[in-house]
Amino acid sequence: MTANTSLVFKATRSSHPRSVAEREEILANPGFGKYFTDHMVSIDWTVEDGWYDPQVKPYGPLTLDPAASVLHYAQEIFEGMKAYRHADGSVWTFRPEVNAARMQRSAYRLALPELPTDLFLESIKQIVAMDHAWVPSAPDMSMYLRPFMIANENFLGVRAAQKAAYFVIASPVGPYFAKGVAPVSIWLVEDYSRAAHGGTGAAKCGGNYSASLLPQKEAYENGCSQVLFLDSQEGKYLEELGGMNVFLVKKDGTLVTPDLTGSILEGVTRASIIQLAKDRGHKVEERKISIDEWRQGMASGDYVEAFACGTAAVVAPIAALKGRGFVAGDESAPAGQLTMSLRQELTDIQYGRQPDRHGWLKRLV
Ligand code: COI
């Protein structure tokens, strides 16, 4: 059989899609990442053939040989994006070419094949065209898109796999945090780092997230929703949270966020917030921020707001920083004003309620 190496996707409709009533019930209260749509995308790759057999097909389990390399050496990367329904019923996504480029950089770092941008963009169009009825129209809801790639060569030698597969699954979602946009507390972890100098911190690979799970448990045990990691060399400078970037706001309106040192994920939301703040005339500093600077700044009133941001969480206000033996900030404090107005502006653009002056949106349906 000759491989289909064209951009033309083969479409196979599910013979057992969820009924309209079942779908409506899920869309009424989707939570985050709990339910999946009726279809998925798959594209295969081998060293010999390159990318081939692009398909949109019924959602279902993958068949993996127990020797598949991803199961042993975690050669895996992923992306996070959303599809937004506008008031006129059309469906759009946000800066998808930035995700495509980041996935290529992640692939390079994990020695996986780079998926060409046009194939990535087409895969997003295909799944959303097939499952557009799953894109919620209620406020603050969207369809989360999860492109991912795995090495699936059946080989236990430790080297870059010669066989891989790319998939996209989709999940209707509400807020990432159970409390919605209510301010969260974050936990300063002292015993673990998220990523090392020269490691995979800037890549969106599953391993970074599995390394965050034990400290994340510690955060939950201490009543916090996310964990804050410091740099691995000095244990002194803010890096990022378990699954999102972090921003601080000074009383003069300056935004401060850790610079991209190679161990921090280059968030699409992070970059967009920086642009929107600069458009408003705010100073934005991307630099090293020591934990002492932040704690002292909170105590002196120099730092007045903080927030987490990412595709899944959008912009989430941080009320307090907790750690072994201390609480900085006020756990019951309301969300910061600048935090909430940046969140509003970003979501107004994403949901088509405000002009898209930077050309960030791409229509899918
Ligand atoms: C995202 O924000 O899209 C992520 O991939 C992070 C994860 C917490 C869901």
mmCIF file of C-alpha atoms and ligand atoms in Angstrom:
data_model
loop_
_atom_site.group_PDB
_atom_site.id
_atom_site.type_symbol
_atom_site.label_atom_id
_atom_site.label_comp_id
_atom_site.label_asym_id
_atom_site.label_seq_id
_atom_site.Cartn_x
_atom_site.Cartn_y
_atom_site.Cartn_z
ATOM 1 C CA MET A 1 0.000 0.000 0.000
ATOM 2 C CA THR A 2 1.368 3.461 -0.869
ATOM 3 C CA ALA A 3 1.302 6.014 1.875
ATOM 4 C CA ASN A 4 -0.910 9.091 1.453
ATOM 5 C CA THR A 5 1.669 11.835 1.874
ATOM 6 C CA SER A 6 -0.622 14.648 0.642
ATOM 7 C CA LEU A 7 -2.318 17.277 2.736
ATOM 8 C CA VAL A 8 -5.707 15.777 1.932
ATOM 9 C CA PHE A 9 -7.246 14.298 5.043
ATOM 10 C CA LYS A 10 -9.285 11.128 4.814
ATOM 11 C CA ALA A 11 -12.491 11.711 6.787
ATOM 12 C CA THR A 12 -14.381 8.864 8.469
ATOM 13 C CA ARG A 13 -17.460 9.784 10.476
ATOM 14 C CA SER A 14 -18.173 8.068 13.739
ATOM 15 C CA SER A 15 -20.951 5.481 13.460
ATOM 16 C CA HIS A 16 -21.880 6.095 17.109
ATOM 17 C CA PRO A 17 -21.602 9.859 17.819
ATOM 18 C CA ARG A 18 -23.123 11.110 21.071
ATOM 19 C CA SER A 19 -26.799 12.109 20.707
ATOM 20 C CA VAL A 20 -27.724 15.807 20.677
ATOM 21 C CA ALA A 21 -29.187 15.388 24.172
ATOM 22 C CA GLU A 22 -25.997 13.752 25.518
ATOM 23 C CA ARG A 23 -23.856 16.471 23.948
ATOM 24 C CA GLU A 24 -26.028 19.252 25.345
ATOM 25 C CA GLU A 25 -25.823 17.696 28.802
ATOM 26 C CA ILE A 26 -22.009 17.652 28.615
ATOM 27 C CA LEU A 27 -21.844 21.206 27.225
ATOM 28 C CA ALA A 28 -23.987 22.466 30.106
ATOM 29 C CA ASN A 29 -21.258 21.552 32.605
ATOM 30 C CA PRO A 30 -18.082 20.393 30.882
ATOM 31 C CA GLY A 31 -15.506 21.054 33.629
ATOM 32 C CA PHE A 32 -11.986 20.896 32.222
ATOM 33 C CA GLY A 33 -10.614 18.063 30.081
ATOM 34 C CA LYS A 34 -13.165 15.479 31.190
ATOM 35 C CA TYR A 35 -15.162 14.902 28.021
ATOM 36 C CA PHE A 36 -13.974 14.424 24.459
ATOM 37 C CA THR A 37 -15.669 14.977 21.147
ATOM 38 C CA ASP A 38 -16.670 12.281 18.656
ATOM 39 C CA HIS A 39 -13.608 12.518 16.400
ATOM 40 C CA MET A 40 -9.844 12.867 16.451
ATOM 41 C CA VAL A 41 -7.031 13.547 13.995
ATOM 42 C CA SER A 42 -4.122 11.218 13.353
ATOM 43 C CA ILE A 43 -1.088 11.522 11.084
ATOM 44 C CA ASP A 44 1.691 8.946 10.942
ATOM 45 C CA TRP A 45 5.389 9.444 10.362
ATOM 46 C CA THR A 46 8.369 7.263 9.603
ATOM 47 C CA VAL A 47 11.938 8.182 8.753
ATOM 48 C CA GLU A 48 11.467 6.645 5.281
ATOM 49 C CA ASP A 49 8.074 8.118 4.347
ATOM 50 C CA GLY A 50 7.901 11.337 6.337
ATOM 51 C CA TRP A 51 4.334 12.397 7.312
ATOM 52 C CA TYR A 52 1.561 10.318 5.748
ATOM 53 C CA ASP A 53 -2.074 9.221 6.084
ATOM 54 C CA PRO A 54 -3.630 12.354 7.579
ATOM 55 C CA GLN A 55 -7.045 11.351 8.895
ATOM 56 C CA VAL A 56 -9.955 12.663 10.854
ATOM 57 C CA LYS A 57 -11.702 9.651 12.290
ATOM 58 C CA PRO A 58 -13.831 8.412 15.185
ATOM 59 C CA TYR A 59 -12.385 9.153 18.651
ATOM 60 C CA GLY A 60 -11.106 5.989 20.225
ATOM 61 C CA PRO A 61 -8.277 4.169 22.009
ATOM 62 C CA LEU A 62 -4.838 3.937 20.441
ATOM 63 C CA THR A 63 -3.263 0.553 19.884
ATOM 64 C CA LEU A 64 0.336 0.633 21.081
ATOM 65 C CA ASP A 65 2.833 -2.163 21.207
ATOM 66 C CA PRO A 66 4.130 -2.541 24.799
ATOM 67 C CA ALA A 67 7.610 -1.796 23.406
ATOM 68 C CA ALA A 68 6.531 1.558 21.898
ATOM 69 C CA SER A 69 9.292 3.999 22.784
ATOM 70 C CA VAL A 70 6.983 6.661 24.250
ATOM 71 C CA LEU A 71 6.027 4.216 27.018
ATOM 72 C CA HIS A 72 9.643 3.812 28.091
ATOM 73 C CA TYR A 73 11.540 7.003 27.351
ATOM 74 C CA ALA A 74 8.724 9.587 27.354
ATOM 75 C CA GLN A 75 9.447 10.849 23.855
ATOM 76 C CA GLU A 76 6.269 12.935 23.696
ATOM 77 C CA ILE A 77 5.240 16.556 23.122
ATOM 78 C CA PHE A 78 1.928 18.395 23.104
ATOM 79 C CA GLU A 79 0.209 21.725 22.562
ATOM 80 C CA GLY A 80 -2.785 23.488 24.082
ATOM 81 C CA MET A 81 -5.124 25.681 22.038
ATOM 82 C CA LYS A 82 -8.778 26.661 22.071
ATOM 83 C CA ALA A 83 -11.631 27.118 19.585
ATOM 84 C CA TYR A 84 -13.982 29.975 20.502
ATOM 85 C CA ARG A 85 -17.563 30.469 19.329
ATOM 86 C CA HIS A 86 -18.458 34.038 18.409
ATOM 87 C CA ALA A 87 -21.924 35.552 18.757
ATOM 88 C CA ASP A 88 -22.690 34.986 15.034
ATOM 89 C CA GLY A 89 -22.011 31.240 15.443
ATOM 90 C CA SER A 90 -18.617 31.277 13.678
ATOM 91 C CA VAL A 91 -15.702 29.419 15.309
ATOM 92 C CA TRP A 92 -12.185 30.843 15.626
ATOM 93 C CA THR A 93 -8.842 29.952 17.093
ATOM 94 C CA PHE A 94 -6.077 32.155 18.496
ATOM 95 C CA ARG A 95 -2.545 32.526 17.075
ATOM 96 C CA PRO A 96 -2.359 28.888 15.878
ATOM 97 C CA GLU A 97 0.825 29.507 13.901
ATOM 98 C CA VAL A 98 2.573 30.319 17.199
ATOM 99 C CA ASN A 99 1.546 26.913 18.558
ATOM 100 C CA ALA A 100 2.702 25.278 15.324
ATOM 101 C CA ALA A 101 6.125 26.907 15.649
ATOM 102 C CA ARG A 102 6.396 26.015 19.337
ATOM 103 C CA MET A 103 5.505 22.414 18.600
ATOM 104 C CA GLN A 104 8.308 22.350 16.021
ATOM 105 C CA ARG A 105 10.766 23.638 18.640
ATOM 106 C CA SER A 106 9.498 21.066 21.159
ATOM 107 C CA ALA A 107 9.874 18.352 18.504
ATOM 108 C CA TYR A 108 13.446 19.434 17.821
ATOM 109 C CA ARG A 109 14.327 19.273 21.536
ATOM 110 C CA LEU A 110 12.721 15.855 21.994
ATOM 111 C CA ALA A 111 14.268 14.505 18.761
ATOM 112 C CA LEU A 112 10.829 14.026 17.228
ATOM 113 C CA PRO A 113 9.932 14.959 13.632
ATOM 114 C CA GLU A 114 8.770 18.528 13.038
ATOM 115 C CA LEU A 115 5.197 18.731 11.746
ATOM 116 C CA PRO A 116 5.019 21.358 8.965
ATOM 117 C CA THR A 117 2.939 24.413 9.876
ATOM 118 C CA ASP A 118 0.414 23.907 7.047
ATOM 119 C CA LEU A 119 -0.259 20.331 8.173
ATOM 120 C CA PHE A 120 -0.623 21.474 11.803
ATOM 121 C CA LEU A 121 -3.080 24.241 10.843
ATOM 122 C CA GLU A 122 -5.039 21.893 8.587
ATOM 123 C CA SER A 123 -5.294 19.316 11.397
ATOM 124 C CA ILE A 124 -6.899 21.943 13.643
ATOM 125 C CA LYS A 125 -9.316 22.968 10.889
ATOM 126 C CA GLN A 126 -10.246 19.355 10.226
ATOM 127 C CA ILE A 127 -11.153 18.402 13.778
ATOM 128 C CA VAL A 128 -13.078 21.597 14.410
ATOM 129 C CA ALA A 129 -14.938 21.328 11.093
ATOM 130 C CA MET A 130 -15.977 17.786 12.017
ATOM 131 C CA ASP A 131 -16.902 18.492 15.660
ATOM 132 C CA HIS A 132 -17.957 22.170 15.563
ATOM 133 C CA ALA A 133 -21.254 21.333 17.269
ATOM 134 C CA TRP A 134 -19.123 20.626 20.369
ATOM 135 C CA VAL A 135 -17.839 24.212 20.597
ATOM 136 C CA PRO A 136 -19.828 25.696 23.487
ATOM 137 C CA SER A 137 -21.512 29.062 23.138
ATOM 138 C CA ALA A 138 -21.893 29.863 26.858
ATOM 139 C CA PRO A 139 -19.668 32.643 28.273
ATOM 140 C CA ASP A 140 -16.092 31.662 29.176
ATOM 141 C CA MET A 141 -16.466 28.235 27.595
ATOM 142 C CA SER A 142 -14.552 26.960 24.607
ATOM 143 C CA MET A 143 -13.304 23.806 22.961
ATOM 144 C CA TYR A 144 -9.816 22.933 24.165
ATOM 145 C CA LEU A 145 -7.649 21.415 21.442
ATOM 146 C CA ARG A 146 -4.853 19.082 22.393
ATOM 147 C CA PRO A 147 -2.428 18.284 19.551
ATOM 148 C CA PHE A 148 0.228 15.777 20.661
ATOM 149 C CA MET A 149 2.939 13.612 19.209
ATOM 150 C CA ILE A 150 4.376 10.318 20.413
ATOM 151 C CA ALA A 151 7.285 8.120 19.396
ATOM 152 C CA ASN A 152 5.827 4.723 18.567
ATOM 153 C CA GLU A 153 8.694 2.676 17.281
ATOM 154 C CA ASN A 154 8.802 -0.700 18.998
ATOM 155 C CA PHE A 155 12.404 -0.585 20.126
ATOM 156 C CA LEU A 156 14.075 -0.391 23.517
ATOM 157 C CA GLY A 157 17.392 1.111 22.454
ATOM 158 C CA VAL A 158 17.754 4.664 23.715
ATOM 159 C CA ARG A 159 17.819 6.775 20.547
ATOM 160 C CA ALA A 160 15.422 8.989 18.601
ATOM 161 C CA ALA A 161 12.533 6.873 17.367
ATOM 162 C CA GLN A 162 12.183 6.275 13.644
ATOM 163 C CA LYS A 163 8.423 6.078 13.852
ATOM 164 C CA ALA A 164 6.030 8.620 15.354
ATOM 165 C CA ALA A 165 2.390 9.650 15.282
ATOM 166 C CA TYR A 166 0.615 12.973 15.720
ATOM 167 C CA PHE A 167 -2.934 13.311 17.040
ATOM 168 C CA VAL A 168 -5.414 16.030 17.892
ATOM 169 C CA ILE A 169 -8.212 15.475 20.382
ATOM 170 C CA ALA A 170 -10.790 18.054 21.438
ATOM 171 C CA SER A 171 -12.590 18.682 24.701
ATOM 172 C CA PRO A 172 -15.341 21.193 25.487
ATOM 173 C CA VAL A 173 -14.211 23.136 28.554
ATOM 174 C CA GLY A 174 -15.213 25.660 31.174
ATOM 175 C CA PRO A 175 -12.733 27.215 33.635
ATOM 176 C CA TYR A 176 -9.511 25.307 34.405
ATOM 177 C CA PHE A 177 -9.765 25.924 38.144
ATOM 178 C CA ALA A 178 -12.800 24.550 39.950
ATOM 179 C CA LYS A 179 -13.364 27.970 41.566
ATOM 180 C CA GLY A 180 -13.579 29.678 38.145
ATOM 181 C CA VAL A 181 -11.786 33.057 38.097
ATOM 182 C CA ALA A 182 -11.745 33.396 41.890
ATOM 183 C CA PRO A 183 -8.205 34.208 43.114
ATOM 184 C CA VAL A 184 -6.022 31.198 43.892
ATOM 185 C CA SER A 185 -3.143 30.653 46.302
ATOM 186 C CA ILE A 186 0.111 29.193 45.060
ATOM 187 C CA TRP A 187 2.643 27.055 46.892
ATOM 188 C CA LEU A 188 6.365 27.778 46.857
ATOM 189 C CA VAL A 189 8.116 24.444 46.488
ATOM 190 C CA GLU A 190 11.627 24.298 47.917
ATOM 191 C CA ASP A 191 12.687 20.697 47.410
ATOM 192 C CA TYR A 192 12.064 20.276 43.695
ATOM 193 C CA SER A 193 12.717 22.110 40.436
ATOM 194 C CA ARG A 194 10.623 21.945 37.320
ATOM 195 C CA ALA A 195 13.423 22.120 34.779
ATOM 196 C CA ALA A 196 17.192 22.277 34.761
ATOM 197 C CA HIS A 197 19.537 24.550 32.869
ATOM 198 C CA GLY A 198 19.969 22.891 29.462
ATOM 199 C CA GLY A 199 17.004 20.608 30.131
ATOM 200 C CA THR A 200 13.602 20.468 28.476
ATOM 201 C CA GLY A 201 11.916 23.334 30.347
ATOM 202 C CA ALA A 202 11.177 25.371 27.222
ATOM 203 C CA ALA A 203 9.690 22.374 25.411
ATOM 204 C CA LYS A 204 6.079 21.405 25.904
ATOM 205 C CA CYS A 205 6.749 17.780 26.732
ATOM 206 C CA GLY A 206 4.842 15.506 29.054
ATOM 207 C CA GLY A 207 7.935 14.905 31.191
ATOM 208 C CA ASN A 208 7.942 18.502 32.444
ATOM 209 C CA TYR A 209 4.401 18.048 33.667
ATOM 210 C CA SER A 210 4.963 14.658 35.279
ATOM 211 C CA ALA A 211 7.921 16.190 37.161
ATOM 212 C CA SER A 212 5.507 18.787 38.550
ATOM 213 C CA LEU A 213 2.974 16.309 39.929
ATOM 214 C CA LEU A 214 4.616 15.442 43.246
ATOM 215 C CA PRO A 215 5.191 19.123 44.160
ATOM 216 C CA GLN A 216 1.665 19.819 42.901
ATOM 217 C CA LYS A 217 0.387 17.269 45.446
ATOM 218 C CA GLU A 218 2.269 19.217 48.114
ATOM 219 C CA ALA A 219 0.505 22.378 46.894
ATOM 220 C CA TYR A 220 -2.942 20.747 47.186
ATOM 221 C CA GLU A 221 -2.093 19.441 50.665
ATOM 222 C CA ASN A 222 -1.378 23.029 51.657
ATOM 223 C CA GLY A 223 -4.587 24.432 50.200
ATOM 224 C CA CYS A 224 -2.986 25.839 47.030
ATOM 225 C CA SER A 225 -4.092 25.372 43.432
ATOM 226 C CA GLN A 226 -0.693 25.586 41.771
ATOM 227 C CA VAL A 227 2.942 25.157 42.640
ATOM 228 C CA LEU A 228 5.591 27.853 42.044
ATOM 229 C CA PHE A 229 9.001 26.636 40.922
ATOM 230 C CA LEU A 230 12.269 28.485 41.383
ATOM 231 C CA ASP A 231 15.317 28.144 39.144
ATOM 232 C CA SER A 232 17.238 24.891 39.558
ATOM 233 C CA GLN A 233 20.721 26.413 39.885
ATOM 234 C CA GLU A 234 20.333 28.893 42.722
ATOM 235 C CA GLY A 235 16.829 28.117 43.988
ATOM 236 C CA LYS A 236 16.267 31.856 44.043
ATOM 237 C CA TYR A 237 14.468 33.111 40.956
ATOM 238 C CA LEU A 238 10.836 32.625 39.909
ATOM 239 C CA GLU A 239 10.416 30.339 36.910
ATOM 240 C CA GLU A 240 6.847 29.213 36.350
ATOM 241 C CA LEU A 241 3.935 27.392 37.906
ATOM 242 C CA GLY A 242 3.131 23.728 37.372
ATOM 243 C CA GLY A 243 1.348 24.427 34.103
ATOM 244 C CA MET A 244 1.316 28.183 33.500
ATOM 245 C CA ASN A 245 3.454 31.328 33.401
ATOM 246 C CA VAL A 246 3.462 33.914 36.175
ATOM 247 C CA PHE A 247 3.236 37.735 36.175
ATOM 248 C CA LEU A 248 3.599 40.253 38.998
ATOM 249 C CA VAL A 249 2.188 43.791 38.960
ATOM 250 C CA LYS A 250 3.865 46.739 40.689
ATOM 251 C CA LYS A 251 1.960 49.635 42.195
ATOM 252 C CA ASP A 252 3.064 51.909 39.317
ATOM 253 C CA GLY A 253 1.436 49.495 36.834
ATOM 254 C CA THR A 254 4.675 47.842 35.677
ATOM 255 C CA LEU A 255 4.285 44.168 34.791
ATOM 256 C CA VAL A 256 7.187 41.905 35.700
ATOM 257 C CA THR A 257 7.561 38.330 34.468
ATOM 258 C CA PRO A 258 10.469 35.855 34.415
ATOM 259 C CA ASP A 259 12.522 36.123 31.227
ATOM 260 C CA LEU A 260 12.781 33.180 28.856
ATOM 261 C CA THR A 261 15.959 31.535 30.019
ATOM 262 C CA GLY A 262 15.471 28.236 28.230
ATOM 263 C CA SER A 263 13.870 26.535 31.208
ATOM 264 C CA ILE A 264 10.543 28.398 30.956
ATOM 265 C CA LEU A 265 7.743 27.657 28.517
ATOM 266 C CA GLU A 266 7.192 30.405 25.947
ATOM 267 C CA GLY A 267 3.487 30.804 26.626
ATOM 268 C CA VAL A 268 1.237 32.128 23.870
ATOM 269 C CA THR A 269 -0.931 33.784 26.524
ATOM 270 C CA ARG A 270 2.227 35.181 28.157
ATOM 271 C CA ALA A 271 3.319 36.808 24.865
ATOM 272 C CA SER A 272 -0.200 38.138 24.205
ATOM 273 C CA ILE A 273 -0.508 39.685 27.677
ATOM 274 C CA ILE A 274 2.862 41.392 27.227
ATOM 275 C CA GLN A 275 1.643 42.870 23.928
ATOM 276 C CA LEU A 276 -1.719 44.029 25.327
ATOM 277 C CA ALA A 277 -0.056 45.637 28.364
ATOM 278 C CA LYS A 278 2.497 47.422 26.167
ATOM 279 C CA ASP A 279 -0.328 48.623 23.883
ATOM 280 C CA ARG A 280 -1.861 50.293 26.948
ATOM 281 C CA GLY A 281 1.428 51.985 27.770
ATOM 282 C CA HIS A 282 2.410 49.750 30.674
ATOM 283 C CA LYS A 283 6.068 49.041 31.210
ATOM 284 C CA VAL A 284 6.778 45.302 30.957
ATOM 285 C CA GLU A 285 9.961 43.862 32.433
ATOM 286 C CA GLU A 286 11.075 40.379 31.414
ATOM 287 C CA ARG A 287 13.869 39.612 33.846
ATOM 288 C CA LYS A 288 15.048 37.553 36.764
ATOM 289 C CA ILE A 289 12.782 38.045 39.803
ATOM 290 C CA SER A 290 14.045 36.700 43.089
ATOM 291 C CA ILE A 291 11.576 35.208 45.525
ATOM 292 C CA ASP A 292 12.857 37.676 48.130
ATOM 293 C CA GLU A 293 12.109 40.609 45.838
ATOM 294 C CA TRP A 294 8.526 39.436 45.458
ATOM 295 C CA ARG A 295 7.986 38.660 49.153
ATOM 296 C CA GLN A 296 9.517 41.933 50.289
ATOM 297 C CA GLY A 297 7.604 43.813 47.568
ATOM 298 C CA MET A 298 4.318 42.300 48.748
ATOM 299 C CA ALA A 299 5.127 43.302 52.343
ATOM 300 C CA SER A 300 6.072 46.881 51.387
ATOM 301 C CA GLY A 301 3.114 47.326 49.028
ATOM 302 C CA ASP A 302 5.353 47.656 45.977
ATOM 303 C CA TYR A 303 3.907 44.499 44.411
ATOM 304 C CA VAL A 304 0.139 44.781 44.373
ATOM 305 C CA GLU A 305 -1.119 42.012 42.077
ATOM 306 C CA ALA A 306 -0.022 38.683 40.656
ATOM 307 C CA PHE A 307 -1.537 36.321 38.142
ATOM 308 C CA ALA A 308 -0.979 33.034 36.373
ATOM 309 C CA CYS A 309 -1.640 32.681 32.665
ATOM 310 C CA GLY A 310 -1.870 29.972 30.057
ATOM 311 C CA THR A 311 -4.220 28.756 27.357
ATOM 312 C CA ALA A 312 -6.126 26.507 29.734
ATOM 313 C CA ALA A 313 -6.336 28.903 32.687
ATOM 314 C CA VAL A 314 -6.432 32.129 30.573
ATOM 315 C CA VAL A 315 -5.528 34.671 33.298
ATOM 316 C CA ALA A 316 -5.969 33.511 36.897
ATOM 317 C CA PRO A 317 -5.533 35.993 39.755
ATOM 318 C CA ILE A 318 -3.150 34.929 42.531
ATOM 319 C CA ALA A 319 -4.211 36.087 45.991
ATOM 320 C CA ALA A 320 -1.400 34.678 48.107
ATOM 321 C CA LEU A 321 1.929 32.910 48.027
ATOM 322 C CA LYS A 322 2.305 30.210 50.660
ATOM 323 C CA GLY A 323 5.356 28.224 51.629
ATOM 324 C CA ARG A 324 6.856 26.364 54.571
ATOM 325 C CA GLY A 325 5.938 28.495 57.547
ATOM 326 C CA PHE A 326 4.717 31.613 55.768
ATOM 327 C CA VAL A 327 1.806 33.196 53.928
ATOM 328 C CA ALA A 328 2.485 36.310 51.842
ATOM 329 C CA GLY A 329 -0.502 38.263 50.571
ATOM 330 C CA ASP A 330 -4.072 37.773 51.637
ATOM 331 C CA GLU A 331 -5.798 34.531 50.694
ATOM 332 C CA SER A 332 -9.193 36.215 50.730
ATOM 333 C CA ALA A 333 -8.111 39.257 48.693
ATOM 334 C CA PRO A 334 -10.208 40.077 45.615
ATOM 335 C CA ALA A 335 -8.747 39.730 42.124
ATOM 336 C CA GLY A 336 -6.442 42.552 41.042
ATOM 337 C CA GLN A 337 -7.914 45.235 38.806
ATOM 338 C CA LEU A 338 -5.243 45.189 36.116
ATOM 339 C CA THR A 339 -5.248 41.374 36.156
ATOM 340 C CA MET A 340 -8.987 41.291 35.516
ATOM 341 C CA SER A 341 -8.964 44.009 32.886
ATOM 342 C CA LEU A 342 -6.182 42.275 30.916
ATOM 343 C CA ARG A 343 -8.132 39.031 31.191
ATOM 344 C CA GLN A 344 -11.237 40.833 29.939
ATOM 345 C CA GLU A 345 -9.424 42.398 26.988
ATOM 346 C CA LEU A 346 -7.806 39.120 25.962
ATOM 347 C CA THR A 347 -11.055 37.168 26.145
ATOM 348 C CA ASP A 348 -12.962 39.982 24.389
ATOM 349 C CA ILE A 349 -10.561 39.565 21.465
ATOM 350 C CA GLN A 350 -10.758 35.755 21.564
ATOM 351 C CA TYR A 351 -14.563 35.731 21.639
ATOM 352 C CA GLY A 352 -14.868 38.433 18.956
ATOM 353 C CA ARG A 353 -16.295 41.066 21.295
ATOM 354 C CA GLN A 354 -13.494 43.495 20.521
ATOM 355 C CA PRO A 355 -11.606 44.196 17.265
ATOM 356 C CA ASP A 356 -8.695 41.851 16.639
ATOM 357 C CA ARG A 357 -6.175 44.618 16.001
ATOM 358 C CA HIS A 358 -3.162 42.298 15.941
ATOM 359 C CA GLY A 359 -4.692 39.769 13.529
ATOM 360 C CA TRP A 360 -4.463 36.997 16.138
ATOM 361 C CA LEU A 361 -7.672 35.159 15.245
ATOM 362 C CA LYS A 362 -8.075 32.552 12.535
ATOM 363 C CA ARG A 363 -11.514 31.449 11.444
ATOM 364 C CA LEU A 364 -12.101 27.686 11.495
ATOM 365 C CA VAL A 365 -15.816 27.327 10.757
HETATM 366 C C1 COI B 1 -2.388 24.923 28.606
HETATM 367 O O1 COI B 1 -2.498 25.947 29.251
HETATM 368 O O2 COI B 1 -2.934 24.774 27.518
HETATM 369 C C2 COI B 1 -1.558 23.804 29.070
HETATM 370 O O3 COI B 1 -1.125 23.043 28.286
HETATM 371 C C3 COI B 1 -1.288 23.625 30.519
HETATM 372 C C4 COI B 1 -2.092 22.623 31.247
HETATM 373 C C5 COI B 1 -2.213 23.098 32.649
HETATM 374 C C6 COI B 1 -3.409 22.237 30.751
#
